[in-house]
PDB file of C-alpha atoms and ligand atoms in Angstrom:
ATOM      1  CA  MET A   1      25.209 -35.637  26.213  1.00 45.00           C
ATOM      2  CA  SER A   2      26.134 -38.110  23.386  1.00 49.00           C
ATOM      3  CA  GLY A   3      27.285 -35.876  21.101  1.00 53.00           C
ATOM      4  CA  ARG A   4      23.442 -34.252  21.585  1.00 62.00           C
ATOM      5  CA  THR A   5      23.377 -30.135  21.627  1.00 63.00           C
ATOM      6  CA  PRO A   6      21.856 -29.322  24.973  1.00 63.00           C
ATOM      7  CA  ARG A   7      18.422 -27.600  24.846  1.00 65.00           C
ATOM      8  CA  ALA A   8      18.453 -23.760  25.487  1.00 61.00           C
ATOM      9  CA  LEU A   9      16.547 -22.564  28.773  1.00 66.00           C
ATOM     10  CA  PHE A  10      15.965 -19.649  27.510  1.00 64.00           C
ATOM     11  CA  PRO A  11      15.262 -18.061  23.756  1.00 59.00           C
ATOM     12  CA  ALA A  12      18.703 -17.310  22.236  1.00 60.00           C
ATOM     13  CA  PRO A  13      18.834 -13.581  21.158  1.00 58.00           C
ATOM     14  CA  SER A  14      18.503 -14.718  17.362  1.00 60.00           C
ATOM     15  CA  ALA A  15      15.112 -16.498  18.221  1.00 64.00           C
ATOM     16  CA  ILE A  16      13.557 -12.823  19.603  1.00 74.00           C
ATOM     17  CA  ASP A  17      11.336 -11.499  16.246  1.00 81.00           C
ATOM     18  CA  GLN A  18      12.960  -8.956  14.739  1.00 88.00           C
ATOM     19  CA  ARG A  19      10.997  -8.400  12.096  1.00 93.00           C
ATOM     20  CA  PRO A  20       9.441  -4.939  11.596  1.00 95.00           C
ATOM     21  CA  THR A  21       5.525  -5.059  12.691  1.00 96.00           C
ATOM     22  CA  ILE A  22       3.143  -3.580  10.003  1.00 97.00           C
ATOM     23  CA  GLY A  23      -0.322  -3.026  10.734  1.00 97.00           C
ATOM     24  CA  VAL A  24      -2.949  -3.843   7.542  1.00 97.00           C
ATOM     25  CA  LEU A  25      -6.179  -1.670   8.125  1.00 97.00           C
ATOM     26  CA  ALA A  26      -8.457  -4.216   7.968  1.00 97.00           C
ATOM     27  CA  LEU A  27     -11.899  -2.601   7.633  1.00 95.00           C
ATOM     28  CA  GLN A  28     -12.486  -3.655   3.874  1.00 91.00           C
ATOM     29  CA  GLY A  29     -10.468  -5.338   1.096  1.00 88.00           C
ATOM     30  CA  ASP A  30      -7.231  -7.943   0.865  1.00 90.00           C
ATOM     31  CA  VAL A  31      -6.309  -7.865   4.031  1.00 94.00           C
ATOM     32  CA  ARG A  32      -5.750 -11.626   4.157  1.00 94.00           C
ATOM     33  CA  GLU A  33      -3.388 -11.165   0.511  1.00 95.00           C
ATOM     34  CA  HIS A  34      -1.648  -7.778   1.952  1.00 97.00           C
ATOM     35  CA  SER A  35      -0.525 -10.029   5.381  1.00 96.00           C
ATOM     36  CA  LEU A  36       0.678 -13.035   3.234  1.00 96.00           C
ATOM     37  CA  ALA A  37       2.550 -10.251   1.062  1.00 97.00           C
ATOM     38  CA  LEU A  38       4.098  -9.097   4.335  1.00 97.00           C
ATOM     39  CA  ALA A  39       5.220 -12.325   5.447  1.00 96.00           C
ATOM     40  CA  ALA A  40       6.831 -13.441   2.333  1.00 96.00           C
ATOM     41  CA  ALA A  41       9.114 -10.221   2.112  1.00 97.00           C
ATOM     42  CA  GLY A  42       9.702 -10.529   5.918  1.00 96.00           C
ATOM     43  CA  ALA A  43       7.940  -8.759   7.864  1.00 97.00           C
ATOM     44  CA  ARG A  44       5.288  -9.349  10.535  1.00 96.00           C
ATOM     45  CA  ALA A  45       1.353  -8.356   9.550  1.00 97.00           C
ATOM     46  CA  VAL A  46      -1.086  -7.303  11.906  1.00 96.00           C
ATOM     47  CA  ALA A  47      -4.401  -6.334  11.513  1.00 96.00           C
ATOM     48  CA  VAL A  48      -5.841  -2.463  12.545  1.00 97.00           C
ATOM     49  CA  ARG A  49      -9.289  -2.275  12.986  1.00 95.00           C
ATOM     50  CA  SER A  50      -9.749   0.409  15.801  1.00 95.00           C
ATOM     51  CA  ALA A  51      -8.893   4.060  16.991  1.00 95.00           C
ATOM     52  CA  ARG A  52      -7.188   1.421  19.905  1.00 94.00           C
ATOM     53  CA  ASP A  53      -4.895  -0.411  17.642  1.00 94.00           C
ATOM     54  CA  LEU A  54      -3.638   3.434  16.425  1.00 93.00           C
ATOM     55  CA  ARG A  55      -2.702   4.643  19.779  1.00 87.00           C
ATOM     56  CA  SER A  56       0.972   5.003  19.753  1.00 86.00           C
ATOM     57  CA  ARG A  57       3.689   6.894  17.849  1.00 89.00           C
ATOM     58  CA  PRO A  58       5.111   5.672  15.048  1.00 88.00           C
ATOM     59  CA  GLY A  59       7.678   2.462  15.947  1.00 87.00           C
ATOM     60  CA  GLU A  60       5.957   1.591  19.366  1.00 89.00           C
ATOM     61  CA  ARG A  61       3.304  -0.638  17.986  1.00 90.00           C
ATOM     62  CA  LEU A  62       3.250  -0.343  14.541  1.00 95.00           C
ATOM     63  CA  ASP A  63       6.547   0.232  11.941  1.00 97.00           C
ATOM     64  CA  GLY A  64       4.482   0.928   9.044  1.00 97.00           C
ATOM     65  CA  LEU A  65       0.985   0.390   7.904  1.00 98.00           C
ATOM     66  CA  ILE A  66      -1.124  -0.942   4.562  1.00 98.00           C
ATOM     67  CA  ILE A  67      -3.880   0.871   3.268  1.00 98.00           C
ATOM     68  CA  PRO A  68      -5.664  -1.732   1.260  1.00 96.00           C
ATOM     69  CA  GLY A  69      -7.947  -1.493  -2.160  1.00 93.00           C
ATOM     70  CA  GLY A  70     -11.669  -1.563  -1.437  1.00 93.00           C
ATOM     71  CA  GLU A  71     -13.814   1.403  -1.955  1.00 94.00           C
ATOM     72  CA  SER A  72     -12.346   4.761  -0.797  1.00 96.00           C
ATOM     73  CA  THR A  73     -16.246   6.416   0.138  1.00 96.00           C
ATOM     74  CA  THR A  74     -17.037   3.211   2.164  1.00 96.00           C
ATOM     75  CA  MET A  75     -13.347   3.270   3.877  1.00 96.00           C
ATOM     76  CA  SER A  76     -13.396   6.804   4.583  1.00 96.00           C
ATOM     77  CA  THR A  77     -17.240   6.507   5.988  1.00 96.00           C
ATOM     78  CA  LEU A  78     -15.755   3.444   8.268  1.00 96.00           C
ATOM     79  CA  LEU A  79     -12.597   5.722   9.188  1.00 97.00           C
ATOM     80  CA  ALA A  80     -14.580   8.765  10.134  1.00 96.00           C
ATOM     81  CA  SER A  81     -17.474   6.554  12.130  1.00 96.00           C
ATOM     82  CA  PHE A  82     -14.792   4.191  14.120  1.00 96.00           C
ATOM     83  CA  GLY A  83     -12.377   7.732  15.272  1.00 97.00           C
ATOM     84  CA  MET A  84      -9.873   6.467  13.058  1.00 97.00           C
ATOM     85  CA  LEU A  85      -9.187   9.424  10.955  1.00 97.00           C
ATOM     86  CA  GLN A  86      -7.479  12.091  13.275  1.00 96.00           C
ATOM     87  CA  PRO A  87      -5.142   9.225  14.475  1.00 96.00           C
ATOM     88  CA  LEU A  88      -4.162   8.057  11.288  1.00 97.00           C
ATOM     89  CA  ARG A  89      -3.460  11.407   9.731  1.00 97.00           C
ATOM     90  CA  GLY A  90      -1.760  12.370  12.849  1.00 96.00           C
ATOM     91  CA  LEU A  91       0.524   8.814  12.580  1.00 97.00           C
ATOM     92  CA  ILE A  92       1.267   9.397   8.771  1.00 97.00           C
ATOM     93  CA  ALA A  93       2.438  13.459   9.797  1.00 96.00           C
ATOM     94  CA  ALA A  94       4.257  11.872  12.484  1.00 96.00           C
ATOM     95  CA  GLY A  95       6.423   9.759   9.855  1.00 96.00           C
ATOM     96  CA  LEU A  96       4.949   6.515   9.954  1.00 97.00           C
ATOM     97  CA  PRO A  97       5.476   4.464   6.878  1.00 98.00           C
ATOM     98  CA  ALA A  98       2.547   3.812   5.124  1.00 98.00           C
ATOM     99  CA  TYR A  99       1.719   1.947   1.743  1.00 98.00           C
ATOM    100  CA  GLY A 100      -1.908   2.374   0.022  1.00 98.00           C
ATOM    101  CA  SER A 101      -3.360   0.506  -3.174  1.00 97.00           C
ATOM    102  CA  CYS A 102      -5.920   1.473  -5.256  1.00 96.00           C
ATOM    103  CA  ALA A 103      -8.350   2.556  -2.396  1.00 96.00           C
ATOM    104  CA  GLY A 104      -5.950   3.017  -0.301  1.00 97.00           C
ATOM    105  CA  MET A 105      -3.784   5.330  -2.852  1.00 98.00           C
ATOM    106  CA  ILE A 106      -6.777   7.753  -3.119  1.00 98.00           C
ATOM    107  CA  LEU A 107      -6.936   7.866   0.604  1.00 98.00           C
ATOM    108  CA  LEU A 108      -3.476   8.787   0.423  1.00 98.00           C
ATOM    109  CA  ALA A 109      -3.602  11.564  -1.867  1.00 98.00           C
ATOM    110  CA  ASP A 110      -3.632  15.348  -0.974  1.00 98.00           C
ATOM    111  CA  ARG A 111      -6.475  16.239  -3.679  1.00 98.00           C
ATOM    112  CA  VAL A 112      -8.828  13.689  -5.304  1.00 97.00           C
ATOM    113  CA  GLU A 113     -10.784  14.108  -8.429  1.00 96.00           C
ATOM    114  CA  GLY A 114     -14.083  12.444  -8.784  1.00 94.00           C
ATOM    115  CA  ALA A 115     -14.831  12.302  -4.957  1.00 94.00           C
ATOM    116  CA  GLU A 116     -18.063  12.043  -3.514  1.00 93.00           C
ATOM    117  CA  GLU A 117     -19.313  14.750  -1.719  1.00 92.00           C
ATOM    118  CA  GLY A 118     -18.284  15.384   2.014  1.00 89.00           C
ATOM    119  CA  GLN A 119     -15.921  12.718   1.304  1.00 92.00           C
ATOM    120  CA  SER A 120     -12.715  12.733   3.565  1.00 93.00           C
ATOM    121  CA  PHE A 121      -9.121  11.510   3.232  1.00 96.00           C
ATOM    122  CA  LEU A 122      -6.273  11.256   4.749  1.00 97.00           C
ATOM    123  CA  GLY A 123      -3.744  13.281   2.641  1.00 97.00           C
ATOM    124  CA  GLY A 124       0.126  13.011   2.859  1.00 98.00           C
ATOM    125  CA  ILE A 125       0.803  12.414  -0.944  1.00 98.00           C
ATOM    126  CA  ARG A 126       1.553  15.784  -2.686  1.00 98.00           C
ATOM    127  CA  MET A 127      -0.582  14.931  -5.720  1.00 98.00           C
ATOM    128  CA  THR A 128      -3.827  14.829  -8.022  1.00 98.00           C
ATOM    129  CA  VAL A 129      -5.569  11.650  -7.843  1.00 97.00           C
ATOM    130  CA  ARG A 130      -8.403  10.763 -10.486  1.00 95.00           C
ATOM    131  CA  ARG A 131     -10.664   8.017  -9.122  1.00 94.00           C
ATOM    132  CA  ASN A 132     -12.212   5.261 -11.436  1.00 91.00           C
ATOM    133  CA  ALA A 133      -9.925   7.069 -14.084  1.00 89.00           C
ATOM    134  CA  PHE A 134      -9.517   3.872 -16.318  1.00 81.00           C
ATOM    135  CA  GLY A 135     -13.358   4.236 -16.602  1.00 72.00           C
ATOM    136  CA  ARG A 136     -16.271   2.819 -14.847  1.00 64.00           C
ATOM    137  CA  GLN A 137     -16.576   0.331 -17.734  1.00 54.00           C
ATOM    138  CA  VAL A 138     -13.204  -1.162 -17.536  1.00 57.00           C
ATOM    139  CA  ASP A 139     -14.187  -3.121 -14.509  1.00 74.00           C
ATOM    140  CA  SER A 140     -10.548  -4.770 -14.354  1.00 82.00           C
ATOM    141  CA  TYR A 141      -7.710  -4.212 -16.456  1.00 82.00           C
ATOM    142  CA  GLU A 142      -4.429  -5.986 -16.487  1.00 87.00           C
ATOM    143  CA  GLU A 143      -0.795  -4.850 -17.622  1.00 89.00           C
ATOM    144  CA  ASP A 144       2.894  -6.368 -17.369  1.00 92.00           C
ATOM    145  CA  LEU A 145       4.577  -3.065 -16.273  1.00 94.00           C
ATOM    146  CA  VAL A 146       8.545  -2.587 -17.002  1.00 94.00           C
ATOM    147  CA  ALA A 147       9.313  -0.311 -13.751  1.00 96.00           C
ATOM    148  CA  PRO A 148      13.164  -0.582 -12.737  1.00 95.00           C
ATOM    149  CA  ALA A 149      11.838   1.207  -9.486  1.00 95.00           C
ATOM    150  CA  LEU A 150      10.121  -1.667  -8.831  1.00 95.00           C
ATOM    151  CA  GLY A 151      12.793  -4.180  -9.628  1.00 94.00           C
ATOM    152  CA  ALA A 152      10.450  -5.162 -13.026  1.00 95.00           C
ATOM    153  CA  ASP A 153      12.072  -5.251 -16.133  1.00 95.00           C
ATOM    154  CA  GLU A 154      11.484  -6.207 -19.659  1.00 94.00           C
ATOM    155  CA  ASP A 155      12.379 -10.436 -18.668  1.00 96.00           C
ATOM    156  CA  HIS A 156      10.555  -9.852 -15.474  1.00 95.00           C
ATOM    157  CA  PRO A 157       7.783  -7.199 -16.078  1.00 95.00           C
ATOM    158  CA  LEU A 158       5.133  -6.621 -12.972  1.00 95.00           C
ATOM    159  CA  ARG A 159       1.700  -7.820 -13.399  1.00 93.00           C
ATOM    160  CA  ALA A 160      -0.689  -5.139 -12.362  1.00 93.00           C
ATOM    161  CA  VAL A 161      -4.497  -5.720 -11.918  1.00 92.00           C
ATOM    162  CA  PHE A 162      -6.346  -2.778 -11.348  1.00 91.00           C
ATOM    163  CA  ILE A 163      -9.586  -2.986 -10.567  1.00 91.00           C
ATOM    164  CA  ARG A 164     -11.997   0.498 -11.118  1.00 91.00           C
ATOM    165  CA  ALA A 165      -8.046   2.130 -10.017  1.00 93.00           C
ATOM    166  CA  PRO A 166      -7.551   5.378  -9.996  1.00 94.00           C
ATOM    167  CA  TRP A 167      -4.177   7.057 -11.840  1.00 94.00           C
ATOM    168  CA  VAL A 168      -2.113  10.059 -10.567  1.00 97.00           C
ATOM    169  CA  GLU A 169      -3.310  13.073 -12.430  1.00 96.00           C
ATOM    170  CA  GLU A 170      -0.866  15.134 -11.395  1.00 97.00           C
ATOM    171  CA  ALA A 171       2.519  14.449  -9.054  1.00 98.00           C
ATOM    172  CA  GLY A 172       3.564  17.264  -7.323  1.00 98.00           C
ATOM    173  CA  PRO A 173       7.191  18.276  -5.785  1.00 97.00           C
ATOM    174  CA  GLY A 174       9.453  15.926  -4.076  1.00 97.00           C
ATOM    175  CA  VAL A 175       6.819  12.632  -5.624  1.00 98.00           C
ATOM    176  CA  GLU A 176       8.912  10.136  -7.270  1.00 98.00           C
ATOM    177  CA  ILE A 177       7.189   8.394 -10.143  1.00 98.00           C
ATOM    178  CA  LEU A 178       7.730   5.109  -9.845  1.00 98.00           C
ATOM    179  CA  ALA A 179       5.725   3.296 -12.779  1.00 97.00           C
ATOM    180  CA  THR A 180       3.776   4.294 -15.666  1.00 95.00           C
ATOM    181  CA  THR A 181       1.533   2.028 -18.278  1.00 91.00           C
ATOM    182  CA  ARG A 182       2.719   1.598 -21.325  1.00 85.00           C
ATOM    183  CA  ALA A 183       1.262   3.164 -24.184  1.00 66.00           C
ATOM    184  CA  GLY A 184      -0.616   1.599 -27.032  1.00 52.00           C
ATOM    185  CA  ARG A 185       0.186  -2.351 -26.091  1.00 48.00           C
ATOM    186  CA  ALA A 186      -1.862  -3.603 -28.431  1.00 44.00           C
ATOM    187  CA  GLY A 187      -5.140  -6.168 -26.699  1.00 44.00           C
ATOM    188  CA  THR A 188      -4.628  -4.637 -23.201  1.00 46.00           C
ATOM    189  CA  GLU A 189      -5.248  -0.790 -23.422  1.00 45.00           C
ATOM    190  CA  GLY A 190      -8.588   0.635 -22.894  1.00 50.00           C
ATOM    191  CA  PRO A 191      -8.849   4.407 -24.586  1.00 51.00           C
ATOM    192  CA  GLY A 192      -6.426   6.903 -23.004  1.00 64.00           C
ATOM    193  CA  THR A 193      -4.650   4.602 -20.648  1.00 70.00           C
ATOM    194  CA  GLY A 194      -1.056   4.695 -21.872  1.00 80.00           C
ATOM    195  CA  GLY A 195       1.386   6.557 -20.281  1.00 87.00           C
ATOM    196  CA  ARG A 196      -0.359   7.007 -16.940  1.00 92.00           C
ATOM    197  CA  ILE A 197       1.821   7.215 -13.401  1.00 96.00           C
ATOM    198  CA  VAL A 198       0.130   4.478 -11.163  1.00 97.00           C
ATOM    199  CA  ALA A 199       3.314   3.651  -8.606  1.00 98.00           C
ATOM    200  CA  VAL A 200       4.544   7.069  -6.566  1.00 98.00           C
ATOM    201  CA  ARG A 201       6.622   7.438  -4.007  1.00 98.00           C
ATOM    202  CA  GLN A 202       7.313  10.306  -1.139  1.00 98.00           C
ATOM    203  CA  GLY A 203       9.580   9.538   1.674  1.00 97.00           C
ATOM    204  CA  PRO A 204       7.883   7.379   3.487  1.00 98.00           C
ATOM    205  CA  LEU A 205       4.609   7.177   1.842  1.00 98.00           C
ATOM    206  CA  LEU A 206       3.836   4.244  -1.132  1.00 98.00           C
ATOM    207  CA  ALA A 207       1.232   4.295  -3.380  1.00 98.00           C
ATOM    208  CA  THR A 208       0.268   2.251  -6.064  1.00 98.00           C
ATOM    209  CA  ALA A 209      -3.164   2.392  -8.522  1.00 97.00           C
ATOM    210  CA  PHE A 210      -2.836  -1.605  -8.808  1.00 95.00           C
ATOM    211  CA  HIS A 211      -3.495  -4.479  -6.536  1.00 95.00           C
ATOM    212  CA  PRO A 212       0.367  -6.329  -6.055  1.00 94.00           C
ATOM    213  CA  GLU A 213      -1.085  -8.742  -3.470  1.00 92.00           C
ATOM    214  CA  VAL A 214      -3.142 -10.839  -5.842  1.00 89.00           C
ATOM    215  CA  GLY A 215      -1.192 -13.125  -7.944  1.00 80.00           C
ATOM    216  CA  GLY A 216       1.695 -14.030  -4.888  1.00 85.00           C
ATOM    217  CA  ASP A 217       4.481 -11.502  -6.817  1.00 92.00           C
ATOM    218  CA  HIS A 218       5.892  -9.707  -3.710  1.00 95.00           C
ATOM    219  CA  ARG A 219       8.136  -7.228  -4.772  1.00 97.00           C
ATOM    220  CA  VAL A 220       6.043  -4.238  -4.274  1.00 98.00           C
ATOM    221  CA  HIS A 221       6.060  -5.763  -0.566  1.00 98.00           C
ATOM    222  CA  ASP A 222       9.629  -6.195  -0.642  1.00 97.00           C
ATOM    223  CA  ILE A 223      10.286  -2.579  -1.458  1.00 97.00           C
ATOM    224  CA  PHE A 224       7.915  -1.338   1.234  1.00 98.00           C
ATOM    225  CA  VAL A 225       9.307  -3.336   3.967  1.00 98.00           C
ATOM    226  CA  GLY A 226      12.642  -1.753   2.745  1.00 97.00           C
ATOM    227  CA  MET A 227      11.048   1.401   3.350  1.00 97.00           C
ATOM    228  CA  VAL A 228      10.096   0.330   7.019  1.00 97.00           C
ATOM    229  CA  ALA A 229      13.159  -1.298   7.697  1.00 95.00           C
ATOM    230  CA  ALA A 230      15.191   1.910   7.120  1.00 95.00           C
ATOM    231  CA  ALA A 231      12.948   4.349   9.044  1.00 94.00           C
ATOM    232  CA  ARG A 232      13.137   2.158  11.842  1.00 86.00           C
ATOM    233  CA  ARG A 233      17.110   2.229  11.611  1.00 81.00           C
ATOM    234  CA  ARG A 234      16.872   6.687  11.630  1.00 79.00           C
TER     235      ARG A 234
HETATM  236  N1  LIG B   1     -12.850   2.792  -7.169  1.00 64.14           N
HETATM  237  C1  LIG B   1     -12.342   2.791  -6.033  1.00 64.14           C
HETATM  238  C2  LIG B   1     -12.888   4.005  -5.083  1.00 64.14           C
HETATM  239  O1  LIG B   1     -12.405   5.197  -5.644  1.00 64.14           O
HETATM  240  C3  LIG B   1     -11.255   1.710  -6.065  1.00 64.14           C
HETATM  241  C4  LIG B   1     -10.811   0.309  -6.306  1.00 64.14           C
HETATM  242  C5  LIG B   1     -10.023  -0.464  -5.642  1.00 64.14           C
HETATM  243  O2  LIG B   1      -9.403  -0.094  -4.555  1.00 64.14           O
HETATM  244  N2  LIG B   1     -10.203  -1.677  -6.123  1.00 64.14           N
HETATM  245  O3  LIG B   1     -12.255   3.998  -4.362  1.00 64.14           O
END
């Protein structure tokens, strides 16, 4: 063989894709950016577009799910008309790890202030979320978060982009607070935006008020992929 390694006829076990499969709800929002961040965090991202994509138990087809930002009113209308609300609620109740950013955080909340009349939610996290909390006039607000739970310290803060974002008004029992906005930093804060809860975790459910998928920092996705991997091992 003149010193060359013979080519294997069948893929070696190591070539089989061991990455967790994480669905990205692809009705609206930053689907591509979340998929790229998931790939960078070592997961396989798949688009979830219909109730058929959800017809399985946690771990069969999907090991986890991301609910991106967008407009929670539009997303709940689409989820209802595509018959996806019940299957999603069922998967979350059965323990599927899920991560919601911005509108996704609103959808995962047990209670929502400022909801539209008749708006439906998935629920799951024992918290009260206020929609458009940063003020309708503040379309976009950015801040460098220091949040050790998200791997962000003073030297490596997490750039958080809030777009007509909610915040967590009240976190119930068992809800871990992962990040709050900084109080009184000149030049960045709108009225009353300091000290607000903007990232939480409850068991296999994670939510952020901001959009970590923009800007190429995948620390939040690393954490979620870690949660998904831990749930797979159980
Ligand atoms: N304001 C939006 C809502 O209520 C959320 C905005 C976002 O996801 N960027 O659904």
